């Protein structure tokens, strides 16, 4: 499984199909199409990338990614909104302050991608990078600009990449192409070799195009779809048209380990006076269950369930 | 017995660029030729092993300077090159094969008389020539089978490039990470 998480996307790109097929030929199975934004965020944040393109190999997975160049300071809330519309959110810091922000302050960021073809005025620090990696963020090295750029771009890329690899101790690094055309793409093992020449050992290099990418994607998905990254309901066992009250009672039953389900339903329907504490407990349980069901996307009801379960 | 140990890189040359014209000798493929066949089209006959060796040497010199050139000079040899299948087997000394590999990765065009934009992919690194050759044969077979499966009725001669229908007989097959494995070997030259 090889991942290429940075293929620039632009609307009306006639070569996209070719590029994607070529990447598939080279061996990549999951590709993220990258939409770049910079400066002030537009008010409409919906993702313009279509992931269902015709004539693509069937085992190629497409993801949608957004890269935001951090020129202004952005609030985390807006970024969180932006993140919801894409599968991956990347930022491009331009100086040390924005790098610091990206690594520590901004939590909805998944990927930190610097432009490594320019001379960076600062050094990478072990601590900062380690903190970001601990929070689940990854650093990206993009190689295409060095292939087709001039000698300076190449030199800068090599120097910055080596520095990044050293400061991150090889963990938390992801390598991707940023290939605008198919000619700039390279096979995964070729990329691993390049990283090896730049200082990233063979195993880590392999991880950089496979395992790390996967953990990044899965982590991003969990951030968006699961309840606090712990519970991700795949199938909530929803029943289609169920009356509101009954559903709640069933929810109670699910959370109450002691009693049998049927008994509980029967009991609850002629439930006599319920103590305040019991009531509170039941409400809480109903809320929890509803949250789980909502999180799984089966929110046809979408109703608040803070009603008192009394007859 | 001190022997110089080598690594043999099995290399594919791919052509993803639709705008390649190659000084007029390269015809545009018809529209119904599937991309996968187009990418693995044959190389023009003007390209030969000498040009490929030149490509590698210039690449290493540009990336690694005089040191690199010196280190690989003695052992660099193009063992096999087939324009029809766009495949080559390159021999390098074992200690410096990564340099040559990197130079191949950084290559964007074939050298001057040919001047096609290309992508070079190293498909196998082996300690012996035999294994590299076997792999080349295996891939060629697989790609023929694959091309035949994709387009049994399409005209696969790519609009007249090379009347040989070698358009299909190209290597392929990275359906798995299986073979893209490096170092076949610390089983160095057993035949010597």
mmCIF file of N, CA and C in Angstrom, chain B residues 88-187:
data_model
loop_
_atom_site.group_PDB
_atom_site.id
_atom_site.type_symbol
_atom_site.label_atom_id
_atom_site.label_comp_id
_atom_site.label_asym_id
_atom_site.label_seq_id
_atom_site.Cartn_x
_atom_site.Cartn_y
_atom_site.Cartn_z
ATOM 1 N N UNK B 88 16.235 -1.812 -18.932
ATOM 2 C CA UNK B 88 17.688 -1.880 -18.924
ATOM 3 C C UNK B 88 18.158 -2.536 -17.640
ATOM 4 N N UNK B 89 19.325 -3.163 -17.713
ATOM 5 C CA UNK B 89 19.957 -3.673 -16.494
ATOM 6 C C UNK B 89 21.293 -2.954 -16.368
ATOM 7 N N UNK B 90 21.459 -2.279 -15.263
ATOM 8 C CA UNK B 90 22.652 -1.455 -15.057
ATOM 9 C C UNK B 90 23.453 -2.034 -13.912
ATOM 10 N N UNK B 91 24.732 -2.171 -14.137
ATOM 11 C CA UNK B 91 25.584 -2.700 -13.072
ATOM 12 C C UNK B 91 26.281 -1.555 -12.359
ATOM 13 N N UNK B 92 26.313 -1.623 -11.027
ATOM 14 C CA UNK B 92 27.025 -0.604 -10.239
ATOM 15 C C UNK B 92 27.761 -1.333 -9.132
ATOM 16 N N UNK B 93 28.743 -0.691 -8.609
ATOM 17 C CA UNK B 93 29.403 -1.317 -7.459
ATOM 18 C C UNK B 93 28.453 -1.276 -6.269
ATOM 19 N N UNK B 94 28.559 -2.255 -5.400
ATOM 20 C CA UNK B 94 27.578 -2.407 -4.335
ATOM 21 C C UNK B 94 27.534 -1.226 -3.377
ATOM 22 N N UNK B 95 28.670 -0.596 -3.166
ATOM 23 C CA UNK B 95 28.670 0.464 -2.176
ATOM 24 C C UNK B 95 28.058 1.761 -2.661
ATOM 25 N N UNK B 96 27.915 1.888 -3.960
ATOM 26 C CA UNK B 96 27.469 3.187 -4.470
ATOM 27 C C UNK B 96 26.228 3.099 -5.333
ATOM 28 N N UNK B 97 25.505 2.008 -5.169
ATOM 29 C CA UNK B 97 24.355 1.868 -6.064
ATOM 30 C C UNK B 97 23.282 2.889 -5.783
ATOM 31 N N UNK B 98 23.227 3.369 -4.545
ATOM 32 C CA UNK B 98 22.186 4.352 -4.241
ATOM 33 C C UNK B 98 22.409 5.660 -4.991
ATOM 34 N N UNK B 99 23.670 5.968 -5.221
ATOM 35 C CA UNK B 99 23.956 7.209 -5.964
ATOM 36 C C UNK B 99 23.414 7.100 -7.372
ATOM 37 N N UNK B 100 23.707 5.984 -7.984
ATOM 38 C CA UNK B 100 23.231 5.790 -9.357
ATOM 39 C C UNK B 100 21.706 5.747 -9.369
ATOM 40 N N UNK B 101 21.133 5.109 -8.378
ATOM 41 C CA UNK B 101 19.676 5.041 -8.282
ATOM 42 C C UNK B 101 19.090 6.448 -8.163
ATOM 43 N N UNK B 102 19.714 7.266 -7.321
ATOM 44 C CA UNK B 102 19.218 8.639 -7.160
ATOM 45 C C UNK B 102 19.357 9.406 -8.473
ATOM 46 N N UNK B 103 20.471 9.193 -9.162
ATOM 47 C CA UNK B 103 20.650 9.893 -10.438
ATOM 48 C C UNK B 103 19.575 9.477 -11.433
ATOM 49 N N UNK B 104 19.218 8.215 -11.423
ATOM 50 C CA UNK B 104 18.149 7.755 -12.314
ATOM 51 C C UNK B 104 16.822 8.396 -11.934
ATOM 52 N N UNK B 105 16.579 8.523 -10.618
ATOM 53 C CA UNK B 105 15.324 9.132 -10.184
ATOM 54 C C UNK B 105 15.234 10.583 -10.604
ATOM 55 N N UNK B 106 16.375 11.271 -10.545
ATOM 56 C CA UNK B 106 16.365 12.678 -10.904
ATOM 57 C C UNK B 106 16.355 12.913 -12.408
ATOM 58 N N UNK B 107 16.500 11.865 -13.186
ATOM 59 C CA UNK B 107 16.536 12.067 -14.635
ATOM 60 C C UNK B 107 15.142 12.426 -15.133
ATOM 61 N N UNK B 108 15.066 13.450 -15.945
ATOM 62 C CA UNK B 108 13.757 13.843 -16.458
ATOM 63 C C UNK B 108 13.632 13.681 -17.966
ATOM 64 N N UNK B 109 14.777 13.699 -18.651
ATOM 65 C CA UNK B 109 14.731 13.586 -20.109
ATOM 66 C C UNK B 109 15.775 12.596 -20.562
ATOM 67 N N UNK B 110 15.524 11.953 -21.646
ATOM 68 C CA UNK B 110 16.575 11.174 -22.276
ATOM 69 C C UNK B 110 17.509 12.151 -22.973
ATOM 70 N N UNK B 111 18.792 11.779 -23.142
ATOM 71 C CA UNK B 111 19.764 12.748 -23.658
ATOM 72 C C UNK B 111 19.513 13.178 -25.098
ATOM 73 N N UNK B 112 20.318 14.119 -25.525
ATOM 74 C CA UNK B 112 19.983 14.987 -26.651
ATOM 75 C C UNK B 112 19.454 14.404 -27.955
ATOM 76 N N UNK B 113 20.107 13.524 -28.584
ATOM 77 C CA UNK B 113 19.523 13.134 -29.871
ATOM 78 C C UNK B 113 18.102 12.587 -29.727
ATOM 79 N N UNK B 114 17.784 12.094 -28.573
ATOM 80 C CA UNK B 114 16.459 11.521 -28.391
ATOM 81 C C UNK B 114 15.504 12.539 -27.791
ATOM 82 N N UNK B 115 15.908 13.102 -26.675
ATOM 83 C CA UNK B 115 15.198 14.203 -26.037
ATOM 84 C C UNK B 115 13.721 13.937 -25.791
ATOM 85 N N UNK B 116 13.425 12.902 -25.082
ATOM 86 C CA UNK B 116 12.043 12.612 -24.707
ATOM 87 C C UNK B 116 11.918 12.790 -23.205
ATOM 88 N N UNK B 117 10.781 13.297 -22.778
ATOM 89 C CA UNK B 117 10.644 13.377 -21.329
ATOM 90 C C UNK B 117 10.158 12.026 -20.825
ATOM 91 N N UNK B 118 10.751 11.576 -19.757
ATOM 92 C CA UNK B 118 10.488 10.214 -19.325
ATOM 93 C C UNK B 118 10.535 10.125 -17.815
ATOM 94 N N UNK B 119 10.125 8.993 -17.316
ATOM 95 C CA UNK B 119 10.248 8.701 -15.897
ATOM 96 C C UNK B 119 10.976 7.376 -15.796
ATOM 97 N N UNK B 120 12.045 7.348 -15.020
ATOM 98 C CA UNK B 120 12.810 6.101 -14.900
ATOM 99 C C UNK B 120 12.496 5.487 -13.553
ATOM 100 N N UNK B 121 12.096 4.241 -13.600
ATOM 101 C CA UNK B 121 11.726 3.573 -12.363
ATOM 102 C C UNK B 121 12.609 2.352 -12.174
ATOM 103 N N UNK B 122 13.236 2.259 -11.032
ATOM 104 C CA UNK B 122 14.034 1.071 -10.736
ATOM 105 C C UNK B 122 13.092 0.036 -10.165
ATOM 106 N N UNK B 123 13.126 -1.126 -10.776
ATOM 107 C CA UNK B 123 12.130 -2.099 -10.424
ATOM 108 C C UNK B 123 12.683 -3.204 -9.541
ATOM 109 N N UNK B 124 13.966 -3.472 -9.683
ATOM 110 C CA UNK B 124 14.551 -4.503 -8.839
ATOM 111 C C UNK B 124 16.035 -4.224 -8.665
ATOM 112 N N UNK B 125 16.513 -4.490 -7.481
ATOM 113 C CA UNK B 125 17.946 -4.401 -7.240
ATOM 114 C C UNK B 125 18.395 -5.801 -6.892
ATOM 115 N N UNK B 126 19.364 -6.287 -7.631
ATOM 116 C CA UNK B 126 19.725 -7.687 -7.423
ATOM 117 C C UNK B 126 21.221 -7.839 -7.303
ATOM 118 N N UNK B 127 21.635 -8.871 -6.630
ATOM 119 C CA UNK B 127 23.058 -9.103 -6.494
ATOM 120 C C UNK B 127 23.639 -9.848 -7.675
ATOM 121 N N UNK B 128 22.769 -10.447 -8.468
ATOM 122 C CA UNK B 128 23.277 -11.206 -9.608
ATOM 123 C C UNK B 128 22.541 -10.795 -10.869
ATOM 124 N N UNK B 129 23.198 -10.944 -11.988
ATOM 125 C CA UNK B 129 22.570 -10.588 -13.253
ATOM 126 C C UNK B 129 21.435 -11.543 -13.560
ATOM 127 N N UNK B 130 21.692 -12.798 -13.194
ATOM 128 C CA UNK B 130 20.716 -13.832 -13.539
ATOM 129 C C UNK B 130 19.344 -13.500 -12.984
ATOM 130 N N UNK B 131 19.329 -13.123 -11.705
ATOM 131 C CA UNK B 131 18.051 -12.812 -11.086
ATOM 132 C C UNK B 131 17.403 -11.610 -11.744
ATOM 133 N N UNK B 132 18.236 -10.652 -12.094
ATOM 134 C CA UNK B 132 17.688 -9.463 -12.745
ATOM 135 C C UNK B 132 17.064 -9.840 -14.080
ATOM 136 N N UNK B 133 17.759 -10.694 -14.813
ATOM 137 C CA UNK B 133 17.209 -11.113 -16.109
ATOM 138 C C UNK B 133 15.916 -11.886 -15.928
ATOM 139 N N UNK B 134 15.919 -12.762 -14.962
ATOM 140 C CA UNK B 134 14.696 -13.546 -14.732
ATOM 141 C C UNK B 134 13.531 -12.639 -14.431
ATOM 142 N N UNK B 135 13.806 -11.628 -13.615
ATOM 143 C CA UNK B 135 12.747 -10.689 -13.276
ATOM 144 C C UNK B 135 12.262 -9.951 -14.514
ATOM 145 N N UNK B 136 13.196 -9.575 -15.378
ATOM 146 C CA UNK B 136 12.811 -8.856 -16.592
ATOM 147 C C UNK B 136 11.890 -9.728 -17.445
ATOM 148 N N UNK B 137 12.242 -10.991 -17.555
ATOM 149 C CA UNK B 137 11.417 -11.895 -18.361
ATOM 150 C C UNK B 137 10.041 -12.050 -17.744
ATOM 151 N N UNK B 138 10.032 -12.221 -16.438
ATOM 152 C CA UNK B 138 8.759 -12.402 -15.752
ATOM 153 C C UNK B 138 7.850 -11.201 -15.975
ATOM 154 N N UNK B 139 8.429 -10.017 -15.855
ATOM 155 C CA UNK B 139 7.630 -8.815 -16.028
ATOM 156 C C UNK B 139 7.138 -8.668 -17.446
ATOM 157 N N UNK B 140 7.993 -8.997 -18.378
ATOM 158 C CA UNK B 140 7.570 -8.876 -19.774
ATOM 159 C C UNK B 140 6.371 -9.774 -20.024
ATOM 160 N N UNK B 141 6.451 -10.983 -19.502
ATOM 161 C CA UNK B 141 5.325 -11.915 -19.701
ATOM 162 C C UNK B 141 4.054 -11.378 -19.096
ATOM 163 N N UNK B 142 4.171 -10.897 -17.865
ATOM 164 C CA UNK B 142 2.994 -10.386 -17.184
ATOM 165 C C UNK B 142 2.384 -9.211 -17.919
ATOM 166 N N UNK B 143 3.244 -8.368 -18.449
ATOM 167 C CA UNK B 143 2.681 -7.189 -19.082
ATOM 168 C C UNK B 143 2.017 -7.542 -20.399
ATOM 169 N N UNK B 144 2.526 -8.556 -21.064
ATOM 170 C CA UNK B 144 1.840 -8.992 -22.292
ATOM 171 C C UNK B 144 0.464 -9.496 -21.942
ATOM 172 N N UNK B 145 0.434 -10.323 -20.901
ATOM 173 C CA UNK B 145 -0.847 -10.874 -20.496
ATOM 174 C C UNK B 145 -1.813 -9.765 -20.120
ATOM 175 N N UNK B 146 -1.282 -8.805 -19.412
ATOM 176 C CA UNK B 146 -2.114 -7.711 -18.944
ATOM 177 C C UNK B 146 -2.649 -6.887 -20.094
ATOM 178 N N UNK B 147 -1.758 -6.556 -21.023
ATOM 179 C CA UNK B 147 -2.205 -5.747 -22.154
ATOM 180 C C UNK B 147 -3.219 -6.506 -22.977
ATOM 181 N N UNK B 148 -3.005 -7.791 -23.117
ATOM 182 C CA UNK B 148 -3.964 -8.576 -23.885
ATOM 183 C C UNK B 148 -5.312 -8.600 -23.193
ATOM 184 N N UNK B 149 -5.292 -8.634 -21.881
ATOM 185 C CA UNK B 149 -6.556 -8.652 -21.151
ATOM 186 C C UNK B 149 -7.290 -7.328 -21.260
ATOM 187 N N UNK B 150 -6.543 -6.246 -21.220
ATOM 188 C CA UNK B 150 -7.185 -4.934 -21.251
ATOM 189 C C UNK B 150 -7.850 -4.675 -22.572
ATOM 190 N N UNK B 151 -7.102 -4.878 -23.625
ATOM 191 C CA UNK B 151 -7.591 -4.385 -24.911
ATOM 192 C C UNK B 151 -7.360 -5.411 -25.989
ATOM 193 N N UNK B 152 -8.145 -6.435 -26.006
ATOM 194 C CA UNK B 152 -7.915 -7.488 -26.999
ATOM 195 C C UNK B 152 -8.206 -7.037 -28.414
ATOM 196 N N UNK B 153 -9.031 -5.988 -28.548
ATOM 197 C CA UNK B 153 -9.377 -5.599 -29.914
ATOM 198 C C UNK B 153 -8.722 -4.297 -30.355
ATOM 199 N N UNK B 154 -8.230 -3.544 -29.401
ATOM 200 C CA UNK B 154 -7.629 -2.264 -29.788
ATOM 201 C C UNK B 154 -6.343 -2.469 -30.557
ATOM 202 N N UNK B 155 -6.066 -1.598 -31.445
ATOM 203 C CA UNK B 155 -4.816 -1.655 -32.175
ATOM 204 C C UNK B 155 -3.708 -1.166 -31.269
ATOM 205 N N UNK B 156 -2.843 -2.079 -30.852
ATOM 206 C CA UNK B 156 -1.872 -1.706 -29.856
ATOM 207 C C UNK B 156 -0.553 -1.236 -30.431
ATOM 208 N N UNK B 157 -0.523 -0.884 -31.689
ATOM 209 C CA UNK B 157 0.778 -0.507 -32.223
ATOM 210 C C UNK B 157 1.046 0.975 -32.069
ATOM 211 N N UNK B 158 0.212 1.651 -31.284
ATOM 212 C CA UNK B 158 0.475 3.041 -30.936
ATOM 213 C C UNK B 158 0.702 3.924 -32.146
ATOM 214 N N UNK B 159 -0.127 3.741 -33.160
ATOM 215 C CA UNK B 159 -0.065 4.647 -34.298
ATOM 216 C C UNK B 159 1.222 4.523 -35.061
ATOM 217 N N UNK B 160 1.813 3.361 -35.048
ATOM 218 C CA UNK B 160 2.925 3.169 -35.974
ATOM 219 C C UNK B 160 4.304 3.273 -35.383
ATOM 220 N N UNK B 161 4.416 3.448 -34.107
ATOM 221 C CA UNK B 161 5.778 3.463 -33.572
ATOM 222 C C UNK B 161 6.247 2.032 -33.489
ATOM 223 N N UNK B 162 7.281 1.748 -34.194
ATOM 224 C CA UNK B 162 7.804 0.375 -34.127
ATOM 225 C C UNK B 162 6.752 -0.589 -34.593
ATOM 226 N N UNK B 163 6.832 -0.986 -35.784
ATOM 227 C CA UNK B 163 5.809 -1.879 -36.312
ATOM 228 C C UNK B 163 5.747 -3.159 -35.515
ATOM 229 N N UNK B 164 6.750 -3.434 -34.769
ATOM 230 C CA UNK B 164 6.758 -4.622 -33.915
ATOM 231 C C UNK B 164 5.713 -4.370 -32.878
ATOM 232 N N UNK B 165 4.874 -5.403 -32.616
ATOM 233 C CA UNK B 165 3.918 -4.953 -31.621
ATOM 234 C C UNK B 165 4.437 -5.249 -30.253
ATOM 235 N N UNK B 166 5.499 -4.565 -29.982
ATOM 236 C CA UNK B 166 6.084 -4.667 -28.674
ATOM 237 C C UNK B 166 5.472 -3.696 -27.732
ATOM 238 N N UNK B 167 4.508 -3.001 -28.213
ATOM 239 C CA UNK B 167 3.846 -2.045 -27.335
ATOM 240 C C UNK B 167 3.313 -2.782 -26.132
ATOM 241 N N UNK B 168 2.923 -4.005 -26.356
ATOM 242 C CA UNK B 168 2.320 -4.731 -25.257
ATOM 243 C C UNK B 168 3.344 -5.468 -24.428
ATOM 244 N N UNK B 169 4.460 -5.788 -25.040
ATOM 245 C CA UNK B 169 5.333 -6.712 -24.326
ATOM 246 C C UNK B 169 6.228 -6.005 -23.341
ATOM 247 N N UNK B 170 5.651 -5.128 -22.578
ATOM 248 C CA UNK B 170 6.510 -4.391 -21.680
ATOM 249 C C UNK B 170 6.395 -4.898 -20.281
ATOM 250 N N UNK B 171 7.390 -4.578 -19.510
ATOM 251 C CA UNK B 171 7.360 -5.092 -18.154
ATOM 252 C C UNK B 171 6.364 -4.322 -17.394
ATOM 253 N N UNK B 172 5.936 -4.972 -16.396
ATOM 254 C CA UNK B 172 5.052 -4.286 -15.503
ATOM 255 C C UNK B 172 4.990 -5.102 -14.273
ATOM 256 N N UNK B 173 4.211 -4.711 -13.582
ATOM 257 C CA UNK B 173 3.650 -5.452 -12.544
ATOM 258 C C UNK B 173 4.073 -5.100 -11.136
ATOM 259 N N UNK B 174 3.636 -3.966 -10.761
ATOM 260 C CA UNK B 174 3.916 -3.693 -9.360
ATOM 261 C C UNK B 174 2.620 -3.848 -8.615
ATOM 262 N N UNK B 175 2.025 -4.989 -8.798
ATOM 263 C CA UNK B 175 0.763 -5.142 -8.124
ATOM 264 C C UNK B 175 1.002 -5.394 -6.678
ATOM 265 N N UNK B 176 2.235 -5.483 -6.333
ATOM 266 C CA UNK B 176 2.402 -5.751 -4.939
ATOM 267 C C UNK B 176 3.705 -5.190 -4.666
ATOM 268 N N UNK B 177 3.961 -5.072 -3.455
ATOM 269 C CA UNK B 177 5.191 -4.493 -3.024
ATOM 270 C C UNK B 177 6.209 -5.578 -3.110
ATOM 271 N N UNK B 178 5.709 -6.733 -3.388
ATOM 272 C CA UNK B 178 6.554 -7.916 -3.349
ATOM 273 C C UNK B 178 7.868 -7.731 -4.064
ATOM 274 N N UNK B 179 7.828 -7.448 -5.343
ATOM 275 C CA UNK B 179 9.096 -7.489 -6.049
ATOM 276 C C UNK B 179 9.879 -6.205 -5.984
ATOM 277 N N UNK B 180 9.266 -5.135 -5.513
ATOM 278 C CA UNK B 180 10.035 -3.913 -5.509
ATOM 279 C C UNK B 180 11.012 -3.910 -4.380
ATOM 280 N N UNK B 181 11.280 -5.074 -3.915
ATOM 281 C CA UNK B 181 12.193 -5.164 -2.813
ATOM 282 C C UNK B 181 13.606 -5.001 -3.229
ATOM 283 N N UNK B 182 14.344 -4.388 -2.396
ATOM 284 C CA UNK B 182 15.727 -4.180 -2.733
ATOM 285 C C UNK B 182 16.515 -5.400 -2.514
ATOM 286 N N UNK B 183 17.724 -5.107 -2.573
ATOM 287 C CA UNK B 183 18.805 -6.026 -2.283
ATOM 288 C C UNK B 183 18.407 -7.448 -2.250
ATOM 289 N N UNK B 184 18.459 -7.952 -3.379
ATOM 290 C CA UNK B 184 18.134 -9.315 -3.529
ATOM 291 C C UNK B 184 19.303 -9.975 -2.951
ATOM 292 N N UNK B 185 20.134 -9.062 -2.481
ATOM 293 C CA UNK B 185 21.178 -9.704 -2.129
ATOM 294 C C UNK B 185 22.344 -9.717 -1.571
ATOM 295 N N UNK B 186 22.349 -10.246 -0.469
ATOM 296 C CA UNK B 186 23.657 -10.516 0.023
ATOM 297 C C UNK B 186 23.939 -11.899 -0.454
ATOM 298 N N UNK B 187 23.178 -12.241 -1.522
ATOM 299 C CA UNK B 187 23.599 -13.450 -2.191
ATOM 300 C C UNK B 187 24.315 -12.933 -3.395
#
